[in-house]
C-alpha cells in the first residue's frame, strides 16, 4: 500500500521476471532465472510466455529469451532528461529546505541552458523560471554542461560568440572560457561568482548517465553577502547529484 492505493503483487512479479530475463541476456534457462529470484518455476514459465506473446520478449535462435520489439519501442520513447527531472524533484526540494537556498536543475538544449526545476527559499525573487532558456557561458549550470560537451560540439559553441558581459565578472573571451571549463572538468564542479548577476553566487555539479554523458546539472544559488561556505555546500550538492543518478539509472558515476 502507498497513500492508500493497493498495489498488484502479481504485476510486480511479472516486472521482476522481465527485469531478470533482460539482465541475464539470454545466458540462463527460465528455470535458473526463476530460482535466482525465488520465483516458482511454473509461474515464471507462464509469465515469460505472456511477455513473449505481448512482444516484450522474443525467443532467440538458441531458444534463449531476449528483449522484444515492444520493449525497444518503449525505450525509444523515453526522454532521459525528463526521467532525471522526475527523479530529481523530491531530492532537490529536500536539498533546498536543508540549505535554505534556491536549488535549480538545468539541461543543455540548442546551445542554451533550459531551467527545468527551481525550488527553495527566495526562488520567486531569482530572475530564472522553469522553462526559461539562458546563455550557458555565464552560469554555474551552464559551465558544467559546456565542460562535458564533446570537443567538436564545444568548439562549435565557442564559434557562436561573441559572449556579452552581463557583469564585470562575466568571462567573455573564448580561450579564457575554455580554461575555465577545463578547471570545471578537473575539479568536478563549477562556480558562478557574480558572473550572471551581481552579488549572486552559485555552485553547480553534474548529473551523469551510466555511459558518462552529463545530461543535467544542479546548482545551489545564494547571495554572496549571506552565503554558506562553499566547503559546506559542495559535498551536499554532489551527494544529491549521486542520489539523482541512483534514482534515475540505478548507478552513479560521480566520485564517492
PDB file of C-alpha atoms in Angstrom:
ATOM      1  CA  UNK A   1       0.000   0.000   0.000  1.00  0.00           C
ATOM      2  CA  UNK A   2       1.129   3.550  -0.731  1.00  0.00           C
ATOM      3  CA  UNK A   3      -1.032   6.507   0.173  1.00  0.00           C
ATOM      4  CA  UNK A   4      -3.973   4.121   0.491  1.00  0.00           C
ATOM      5  CA  UNK A   5      -3.732   2.733  -3.071  1.00  0.00           C
ATOM      6  CA  UNK A   6      -3.208  -1.052  -3.201  1.00  0.00           C
ATOM      7  CA  UNK A   7      -0.538  -2.449  -5.485  1.00  0.00           C
ATOM      8  CA  UNK A   8      -0.917  -5.507  -7.747  1.00  0.00           C
ATOM      9  CA  UNK A   9       1.534  -8.073  -6.411  1.00  0.00           C
ATOM     10  CA  UNK A  10       1.256 -10.340  -9.462  1.00  0.00           C
ATOM     11  CA  UNK A  11       2.149  -7.461 -11.781  1.00  0.00           C
ATOM     12  CA  UNK A  12       5.170  -6.654  -9.648  1.00  0.00           C
ATOM     13  CA  UNK A  13       6.348 -10.255 -10.012  1.00  0.00           C
ATOM     14  CA  UNK A  14       5.965 -10.072 -13.801  1.00  0.00           C
ATOM     15  CA  UNK A  15       8.105  -6.937 -13.882  1.00  0.00           C
ATOM     16  CA  UNK A  16      10.699  -8.616 -11.664  1.00  0.00           C
ATOM     17  CA  UNK A  17      10.851 -11.530 -14.092  1.00  0.00           C
ATOM     18  CA  UNK A  18      11.139  -9.244 -17.106  1.00  0.00           C
ATOM     19  CA  UNK A  19      13.992  -7.359 -15.477  1.00  0.00           C
ATOM     20  CA  UNK A  20      15.749 -10.603 -14.534  1.00  0.00           C
ATOM     21  CA  UNK A  21      15.475 -12.009 -18.070  1.00  0.00           C
ATOM     22  CA  UNK A  22      16.836  -8.815 -19.625  1.00  0.00           C
ATOM     23  CA  UNK A  23      19.690  -8.636 -17.100  1.00  0.00           C
ATOM     24  CA  UNK A  24      20.577 -12.278 -17.822  1.00  0.00           C
ATOM     25  CA  UNK A  25      20.988 -11.545 -21.535  1.00  0.00           C
ATOM     26  CA  UNK A  26      19.934 -14.990 -22.702  1.00  0.00           C
ATOM     27  CA  UNK A  27      22.615 -16.868 -20.758  1.00  0.00           C
ATOM     28  CA  UNK A  28      20.409 -18.922 -18.429  1.00  0.00           C
ATOM     29  CA  UNK A  29      17.271 -21.016 -18.611  1.00  0.00           C
ATOM     30  CA  UNK A  30      13.965 -19.665 -17.369  1.00  0.00           C
ATOM     31  CA  UNK A  31      14.097 -22.193 -14.539  1.00  0.00           C
ATOM     32  CA  UNK A  32      17.521 -20.944 -13.447  1.00  0.00           C
ATOM     33  CA  UNK A  33      16.395 -17.322 -13.586  1.00  0.00           C
ATOM     34  CA  UNK A  34      13.263 -18.165 -11.603  1.00  0.00           C
ATOM     35  CA  UNK A  35      15.312 -19.841  -8.886  1.00  0.00           C
ATOM     36  CA  UNK A  36      17.675 -16.853  -8.737  1.00  0.00           C
ATOM     37  CA  UNK A  37      14.782 -14.525  -7.842  1.00  0.00           C
ATOM     38  CA  UNK A  38      12.963 -17.056  -5.635  1.00  0.00           C
ATOM     39  CA  UNK A  39      10.009 -17.458  -8.018  1.00  0.00           C
ATOM     40  CA  UNK A  40       8.130 -20.717  -8.668  1.00  0.00           C
ATOM     41  CA  UNK A  41       9.378 -22.160 -11.945  1.00  0.00           C
ATOM     42  CA  UNK A  42       5.880 -22.876 -13.279  1.00  0.00           C
ATOM     43  CA  UNK A  43       4.862 -19.272 -12.603  1.00  0.00           C
ATOM     44  CA  UNK A  44       7.993 -17.997 -14.346  1.00  0.00           C
ATOM     45  CA  UNK A  45       7.259 -20.012 -17.492  1.00  0.00           C
ATOM     46  CA  UNK A  46       3.710 -18.610 -17.664  1.00  0.00           C
ATOM     47  CA  UNK A  47       4.989 -15.061 -17.178  1.00  0.00           C
ATOM     48  CA  UNK A  48       7.638 -15.418 -19.875  1.00  0.00           C
ATOM     49  CA  UNK A  49       5.140 -16.952 -22.287  1.00  0.00           C
ATOM     50  CA  UNK A  50       2.859 -13.953 -21.723  1.00  0.00           C
ATOM     51  CA  UNK A  51       5.719 -11.494 -22.226  1.00  0.00           C
ATOM     52  CA  UNK A  52       6.631 -13.222 -25.497  1.00  0.00           C
ATOM     53  CA  UNK A  53       3.018 -13.164 -26.664  1.00  0.00           C
ATOM     54  CA  UNK A  54       2.801  -9.438 -25.936  1.00  0.00           C
ATOM     55  CA  UNK A  55       6.100  -8.657 -27.696  1.00  0.00           C
ATOM     56  CA  UNK A  56       8.121  -7.630 -24.656  1.00  0.00           C
ATOM     57  CA  UNK A  57      10.390 -10.663 -25.087  1.00  0.00           C
ATOM     58  CA  UNK A  58      11.369 -12.770 -28.090  1.00  0.00           C
ATOM     59  CA  UNK A  59      12.795 -16.273 -28.382  1.00  0.00           C
ATOM     60  CA  UNK A  60      16.280 -16.220 -29.872  1.00  0.00           C
ATOM     61  CA  UNK A  61      17.894 -18.752 -32.246  1.00  0.00           C
ATOM     62  CA  UNK A  62      19.195 -20.876 -29.353  1.00  0.00           C
ATOM     63  CA  UNK A  63      15.883 -20.800 -27.508  1.00  0.00           C
ATOM     64  CA  UNK A  64      17.064 -18.005 -25.241  1.00  0.00           C
ATOM     65  CA  UNK A  65      14.787 -15.148 -24.260  1.00  0.00           C
ATOM     66  CA  UNK A  66      15.785 -11.619 -25.263  1.00  0.00           C
ATOM     67  CA  UNK A  67      14.290  -8.121 -25.305  1.00  0.00           C
ATOM     68  CA  UNK A  68      11.436  -7.849 -27.783  1.00  0.00           C
ATOM     69  CA  UNK A  69      10.287  -5.141 -30.203  1.00  0.00           C
ATOM     70  CA  UNK A  70       7.597  -3.768 -27.925  1.00  0.00           C
ATOM     71  CA  UNK A  71      10.141  -3.201 -25.161  1.00  0.00           C
ATOM     72  CA  UNK A  72      12.511  -1.472 -27.578  1.00  0.00           C
ATOM     73  CA  UNK A  73       9.635   0.689 -28.761  1.00  0.00           C
ATOM     74  CA  UNK A  74       9.096   1.899 -25.220  1.00  0.00           C
ATOM     75  CA  UNK A  75      12.783   2.594 -24.763  1.00  0.00           C
ATOM     76  CA  UNK A  76      12.906   4.787 -27.850  1.00  0.00           C
ATOM     77  CA  UNK A  77      10.114   6.925 -26.441  1.00  0.00           C
ATOM     78  CA  UNK A  78      11.920   7.625 -23.181  1.00  0.00           C
ATOM     79  CA  UNK A  79      13.212  11.132 -22.570  1.00  0.00           C
ATOM     80  CA  UNK A  80      16.308  10.724 -20.407  1.00  0.00           C
ATOM     81  CA  UNK A  81      16.260  14.319 -19.311  1.00  0.00           C
ATOM     82  CA  UNK A  82      12.633  14.116 -18.256  1.00  0.00           C
ATOM     83  CA  UNK A  83      13.377  10.969 -16.275  1.00  0.00           C
ATOM     84  CA  UNK A  84      16.116  12.870 -14.442  1.00  0.00           C
ATOM     85  CA  UNK A  85      13.743  15.755 -13.738  1.00  0.00           C
ATOM     86  CA  UNK A  86      11.131  13.412 -12.280  1.00  0.00           C
ATOM     87  CA  UNK A  87      13.663  11.659 -10.070  1.00  0.00           C
ATOM     88  CA  UNK A  88      15.389  14.884  -9.059  1.00  0.00           C
ATOM     89  CA  UNK A  89      12.382  16.937  -7.986  1.00  0.00           C
ATOM     90  CA  UNK A  90      11.828  15.492  -4.481  1.00  0.00           C
ATOM     91  CA  UNK A  91      15.572  15.340  -3.818  1.00  0.00           C
ATOM     92  CA  UNK A  92      16.055  18.978  -4.797  1.00  0.00           C
ATOM     93  CA  UNK A  93      13.104  20.131  -2.704  1.00  0.00           C
ATOM     94  CA  UNK A  94      14.748  18.403   0.267  1.00  0.00           C
ATOM     95  CA  UNK A  95      18.156  19.924  -0.525  1.00  0.00           C
ATOM     96  CA  UNK A  96      16.697  23.431  -0.792  1.00  0.00           C
ATOM     97  CA  UNK A  97      14.906  23.034   2.534  1.00  0.00           C
ATOM     98  CA  UNK A  98      18.047  21.760   4.244  1.00  0.00           C
ATOM     99  CA  UNK A  99      20.255  24.570   2.955  1.00  0.00           C
ATOM    100  CA  UNK A 100      17.685  27.363   2.960  1.00  0.00           C
ATOM    101  CA  UNK A 101      18.751  28.325  -0.559  1.00  0.00           C
ATOM    102  CA  UNK A 102      17.487  28.260  -4.137  1.00  0.00           C
ATOM    103  CA  UNK A 103      18.224  24.979  -5.921  1.00  0.00           C
ATOM    104  CA  UNK A 104      17.878  24.506  -9.679  1.00  0.00           C
ATOM    105  CA  UNK A 105      18.304  21.860 -12.356  1.00  0.00           C
ATOM    106  CA  UNK A 106      19.117  22.641 -15.956  1.00  0.00           C
ATOM    107  CA  UNK A 107      19.830  20.833 -19.214  1.00  0.00           C
ATOM    108  CA  UNK A 108      21.652  21.849 -22.407  1.00  0.00           C
ATOM    109  CA  UNK A 109      19.309  22.350 -25.350  1.00  0.00           C
ATOM    110  CA  UNK A 110      20.062  24.195 -28.602  1.00  0.00           C
ATOM    111  CA  UNK A 111      23.177  25.837 -27.126  1.00  0.00           C
ATOM    112  CA  UNK A 112      21.200  27.192 -24.162  1.00  0.00           C
ATOM    113  CA  UNK A 113      20.509  26.134 -20.592  1.00  0.00           C
ATOM    114  CA  UNK A 114      16.889  25.126 -20.059  1.00  0.00           C
ATOM    115  CA  UNK A 115      15.838  25.516 -16.427  1.00  0.00           C
ATOM    116  CA  UNK A 116      13.621  22.555 -15.527  1.00  0.00           C
ATOM    117  CA  UNK A 117      13.434  22.711 -11.712  1.00  0.00           C
ATOM    118  CA  UNK A 118      13.598  25.709  -9.410  1.00  0.00           C
ATOM    119  CA  UNK A 119      12.810  25.424  -5.726  1.00  0.00           C
ATOM    120  CA  UNK A 120      13.691  26.787  -2.309  1.00  0.00           C
ATOM    121  CA  UNK A 121      13.608  29.861  -0.139  1.00  0.00           C
ATOM    122  CA  UNK A 122      13.810  33.023  -2.251  1.00  0.00           C
ATOM    123  CA  UNK A 123      13.058  31.184  -5.512  1.00  0.00           C
ATOM    124  CA  UNK A 124      10.462  33.726  -6.591  1.00  0.00           C
ATOM    125  CA  UNK A 125      12.958  36.565  -6.207  1.00  0.00           C
ATOM    126  CA  UNK A 126      15.535  34.966  -8.504  1.00  0.00           C
ATOM    127  CA  UNK A 127      15.148  36.013 -12.142  1.00  0.00           C
ATOM    128  CA  UNK A 128      15.172  32.471 -13.573  1.00  0.00           C
ATOM    129  CA  UNK A 129      11.983  30.455 -14.025  1.00  0.00           C
ATOM    130  CA  UNK A 130      11.097  26.920 -15.038  1.00  0.00           C
ATOM    131  CA  UNK A 131      11.084  26.609 -18.822  1.00  0.00           C
ATOM    132  CA  UNK A 132      13.327  29.642 -19.329  1.00  0.00           C
ATOM    133  CA  UNK A 133      16.389  29.337 -21.541  1.00  0.00           C
ATOM    134  CA  UNK A 134      19.531  31.340 -20.764  1.00  0.00           C
ATOM    135  CA  UNK A 135      23.046  31.547 -22.156  1.00  0.00           C
ATOM    136  CA  UNK A 136      25.333  28.798 -20.853  1.00  0.00           C
ATOM    137  CA  UNK A 137      28.701  30.558 -20.644  1.00  0.00           C
ATOM    138  CA  UNK A 138      27.912  32.707 -17.627  1.00  0.00           C
ATOM    139  CA  UNK A 139      26.202  30.352 -15.148  1.00  0.00           C
ATOM    140  CA  UNK A 140      27.347  27.501 -12.941  1.00  0.00           C
ATOM    141  CA  UNK A 141      24.907  25.056 -14.527  1.00  0.00           C
ATOM    142  CA  UNK A 142      25.930  26.227 -17.994  1.00  0.00           C
ATOM    143  CA  UNK A 143      29.639  25.804 -17.283  1.00  0.00           C
ATOM    144  CA  UNK A 144      29.110  22.230 -16.083  1.00  0.00           C
ATOM    145  CA  UNK A 145      27.124  21.363 -19.195  1.00  0.00           C
ATOM    146  CA  UNK A 146      29.598  23.055 -21.559  1.00  0.00           C
ATOM    147  CA  UNK A 147      32.585  21.458 -19.858  1.00  0.00           C
ATOM    148  CA  UNK A 148      31.249  17.977 -20.589  1.00  0.00           C
ATOM    149  CA  UNK A 149      30.398  18.539 -24.249  1.00  0.00           C
ATOM    150  CA  UNK A 150      32.364  16.570 -26.851  1.00  0.00           C
ATOM    151  CA  UNK A 151      35.275  18.673 -28.087  1.00  0.00           C
ATOM    152  CA  UNK A 152      33.801  19.296 -31.546  1.00  0.00           C
ATOM    153  CA  UNK A 153      30.473  20.390 -30.086  1.00  0.00           C
ATOM    154  CA  UNK A 154      32.203  22.698 -27.614  1.00  0.00           C
ATOM    155  CA  UNK A 155      34.271  24.321 -30.366  1.00  0.00           C
ATOM    156  CA  UNK A 156      31.127  24.814 -32.435  1.00  0.00           C
ATOM    157  CA  UNK A 157      29.533  26.519 -29.428  1.00  0.00           C
ATOM    158  CA  UNK A 158      32.546  28.792 -28.942  1.00  0.00           C
ATOM    159  CA  UNK A 159      32.260  29.831 -32.589  1.00  0.00           C
ATOM    160  CA  UNK A 160      28.814  31.270 -31.831  1.00  0.00           C
ATOM    161  CA  UNK A 161      30.346  34.170 -29.857  1.00  0.00           C
ATOM    162  CA  UNK A 162      30.850  36.968 -29.021  1.00  0.00           C
ATOM    163  CA  UNK A 163      29.739  36.476 -25.426  1.00  0.00           C
ATOM    164  CA  UNK A 164      28.371  39.691 -23.950  1.00  0.00           C
ATOM    165  CA  UNK A 165      29.369  40.655 -20.413  1.00  0.00           C
ATOM    166  CA  UNK A 166      26.402  40.578 -18.038  1.00  0.00           C
ATOM    167  CA  UNK A 167      28.521  41.820 -15.125  1.00  0.00           C
ATOM    168  CA  UNK A 168      32.105  42.900 -14.648  1.00  0.00           C
ATOM    169  CA  UNK A 169      32.932  39.279 -13.715  1.00  0.00           C
ATOM    170  CA  UNK A 170      31.484  37.573 -16.802  1.00  0.00           C
ATOM    171  CA  UNK A 171      34.023  35.544 -18.768  1.00  0.00           C
ATOM    172  CA  UNK A 172      33.694  36.728 -22.363  1.00  0.00           C
ATOM    173  CA  UNK A 173      36.958  35.644 -24.016  1.00  0.00           C
ATOM    174  CA  UNK A 174      36.558  32.200 -25.664  1.00  0.00           C
ATOM    175  CA  UNK A 175      40.004  30.971 -24.657  1.00  0.00           C
ATOM    176  CA  UNK A 176      39.533  32.145 -21.077  1.00  0.00           C
ATOM    177  CA  UNK A 177      36.217  30.303 -21.087  1.00  0.00           C
ATOM    178  CA  UNK A 178      37.954  27.143 -22.337  1.00  0.00           C
ATOM    179  CA  UNK A 179      40.438  27.411 -19.459  1.00  0.00           C
ATOM    180  CA  UNK A 180      37.548  27.806 -17.021  1.00  0.00           C
ATOM    181  CA  UNK A 181      35.788  24.762 -18.455  1.00  0.00           C
ATOM    182  CA  UNK A 182      38.940  22.668 -18.155  1.00  0.00           C
ATOM    183  CA  UNK A 183      39.060  23.645 -14.487  1.00  0.00           C
ATOM    184  CA  UNK A 184      35.437  22.559 -14.110  1.00  0.00           C
ATOM    185  CA  UNK A 185      36.299  19.137 -15.549  1.00  0.00           C
ATOM    186  CA  UNK A 186      39.319  18.827 -13.280  1.00  0.00           C
ATOM    187  CA  UNK A 187      37.566  19.761 -10.046  1.00  0.00           C
ATOM    188  CA  UNK A 188      34.166  18.213 -10.799  1.00  0.00           C
ATOM    189  CA  UNK A 189      32.043  21.306 -10.163  1.00  0.00           C
ATOM    190  CA  UNK A 190      31.532  24.855 -11.416  1.00  0.00           C
ATOM    191  CA  UNK A 191      31.355  28.241  -9.720  1.00  0.00           C
ATOM    192  CA  UNK A 192      29.455  31.315 -10.827  1.00  0.00           C
ATOM    193  CA  UNK A 193      30.694  34.172  -8.685  1.00  0.00           C
ATOM    194  CA  UNK A 194      28.592  37.127  -9.795  1.00  0.00           C
ATOM    195  CA  UNK A 195      29.005  36.342 -13.499  1.00  0.00           C
ATOM    196  CA  UNK A 196      25.327  36.180 -14.461  1.00  0.00           C
ATOM    197  CA  UNK A 197      24.027  38.648 -11.858  1.00  0.00           C
ATOM    198  CA  UNK A 198      25.747  40.997  -9.436  1.00  0.00           C
ATOM    199  CA  UNK A 199      26.146  39.525  -5.964  1.00  0.00           C
ATOM    200  CA  UNK A 200      24.799  36.081  -6.886  1.00  0.00           C
ATOM    201  CA  UNK A 201      26.981  33.075  -6.059  1.00  0.00           C
ATOM    202  CA  UNK A 202      26.265  29.588  -7.422  1.00  0.00           C
ATOM    203  CA  UNK A 203      27.823  26.157  -7.129  1.00  0.00           C
ATOM    204  CA  UNK A 204      26.886  23.541  -9.745  1.00  0.00           C
ATOM    205  CA  UNK A 205      27.526  19.807 -10.131  1.00  0.00           C
ATOM    206  CA  UNK A 206      26.863  17.343 -12.971  1.00  0.00           C
ATOM    207  CA  UNK A 207      24.267  14.581 -13.179  1.00  0.00           C
ATOM    208  CA  UNK A 208      25.852  11.788 -15.184  1.00  0.00           C
ATOM    209  CA  UNK A 209      24.353   8.907 -17.156  1.00  0.00           C
ATOM    210  CA  UNK A 210      25.859   5.406 -16.879  1.00  0.00           C
ATOM    211  CA  UNK A 211      27.650   5.896 -20.214  1.00  0.00           C
ATOM    212  CA  UNK A 212      29.400   9.029 -18.921  1.00  0.00           C
ATOM    213  CA  UNK A 213      27.247  11.655 -20.626  1.00  0.00           C
ATOM    214  CA  UNK A 214      26.319  14.632 -18.464  1.00  0.00           C
ATOM    215  CA  UNK A 215      22.614  15.081 -19.104  1.00  0.00           C
ATOM    216  CA  UNK A 216      21.873  17.736 -16.496  1.00  0.00           C
ATOM    217  CA  UNK A 217      23.421  19.872 -13.807  1.00  0.00           C
ATOM    218  CA  UNK A 218      22.128  21.031 -10.432  1.00  0.00           C
ATOM    219  CA  UNK A 219      23.056  24.202  -8.607  1.00  0.00           C
ATOM    220  CA  UNK A 220      22.727  25.972  -5.289  1.00  0.00           C
ATOM    221  CA  UNK A 221      22.300  29.749  -5.577  1.00  0.00           C
ATOM    222  CA  UNK A 222      22.649  32.315  -2.803  1.00  0.00           C
ATOM    223  CA  UNK A 223      23.557  35.958  -2.434  1.00  0.00           C
ATOM    224  CA  UNK A 224      27.246  36.394  -1.737  1.00  0.00           C
ATOM    225  CA  UNK A 225      26.686  38.528   1.346  1.00  0.00           C
ATOM    226  CA  UNK A 226      24.764  35.759   3.126  1.00  0.00           C
ATOM    227  CA  UNK A 227      26.061  32.562   1.631  1.00  0.00           C
ATOM    228  CA  UNK A 228      27.153  29.420   3.410  1.00  0.00           C
ATOM    229  CA  UNK A 229      30.815  28.429   2.937  1.00  0.00           C
ATOM    230  CA  UNK A 230      31.344  26.516  -0.314  1.00  0.00           C
ATOM    231  CA  UNK A 231      33.072  23.689   1.566  1.00  0.00           C
ATOM    232  CA  UNK A 232      29.804  23.062   3.421  1.00  0.00           C
ATOM    233  CA  UNK A 233      27.521  23.295   0.397  1.00  0.00           C
ATOM    234  CA  UNK A 234      29.546  21.412  -2.225  1.00  0.00           C
ATOM    235  CA  UNK A 235      29.599  17.943  -0.580  1.00  0.00           C
ATOM    236  CA  UNK A 236      25.839  18.039  -0.031  1.00  0.00           C
ATOM    237  CA  UNK A 237      25.278  19.207  -3.613  1.00  0.00           C
ATOM    238  CA  UNK A 238      27.412  16.400  -5.038  1.00  0.00           C
ATOM    239  CA  UNK A 239      25.781  13.809  -2.784  1.00  0.00           C
ATOM    240  CA  UNK A 240      22.402  14.925  -4.107  1.00  0.00           C
ATOM    241  CA  UNK A 241      23.665  14.554  -7.690  1.00  0.00           C
ATOM    242  CA  UNK A 242      24.671  10.988  -6.866  1.00  0.00           C
ATOM    243  CA  UNK A 243      21.232  10.301  -5.381  1.00  0.00           C
ATOM    244  CA  UNK A 244      19.603  11.592  -8.577  1.00  0.00           C
ATOM    245  CA  UNK A 245      21.800   9.295 -10.668  1.00  0.00           C
ATOM    246  CA  UNK A 246      20.894   6.333  -8.481  1.00  0.00           C
ATOM    247  CA  UNK A 247      17.191   7.149  -8.675  1.00  0.00           C
ATOM    248  CA  UNK A 248      17.244   7.646 -12.453  1.00  0.00           C
ATOM    249  CA  UNK A 249      19.715   4.989 -13.559  1.00  0.00           C
ATOM    250  CA  UNK A 250      20.423   2.702 -10.607  1.00  0.00           C
ATOM    251  CA  UNK A 251      24.077   3.702 -10.639  1.00  0.00           C
ATOM    252  CA  UNK A 252      26.324   6.711 -10.068  1.00  0.00           C
ATOM    253  CA  UNK A 253      29.397   7.941 -11.915  1.00  0.00           C
ATOM    254  CA  UNK A 254      30.310  10.771  -9.590  1.00  0.00           C
ATOM    255  CA  UNK A 255      33.297  10.289  -7.286  1.00  0.00           C
ATOM    256  CA  UNK A 256      32.459   8.834  -3.910  1.00  0.00           C
TER     257      UNK A 256
END
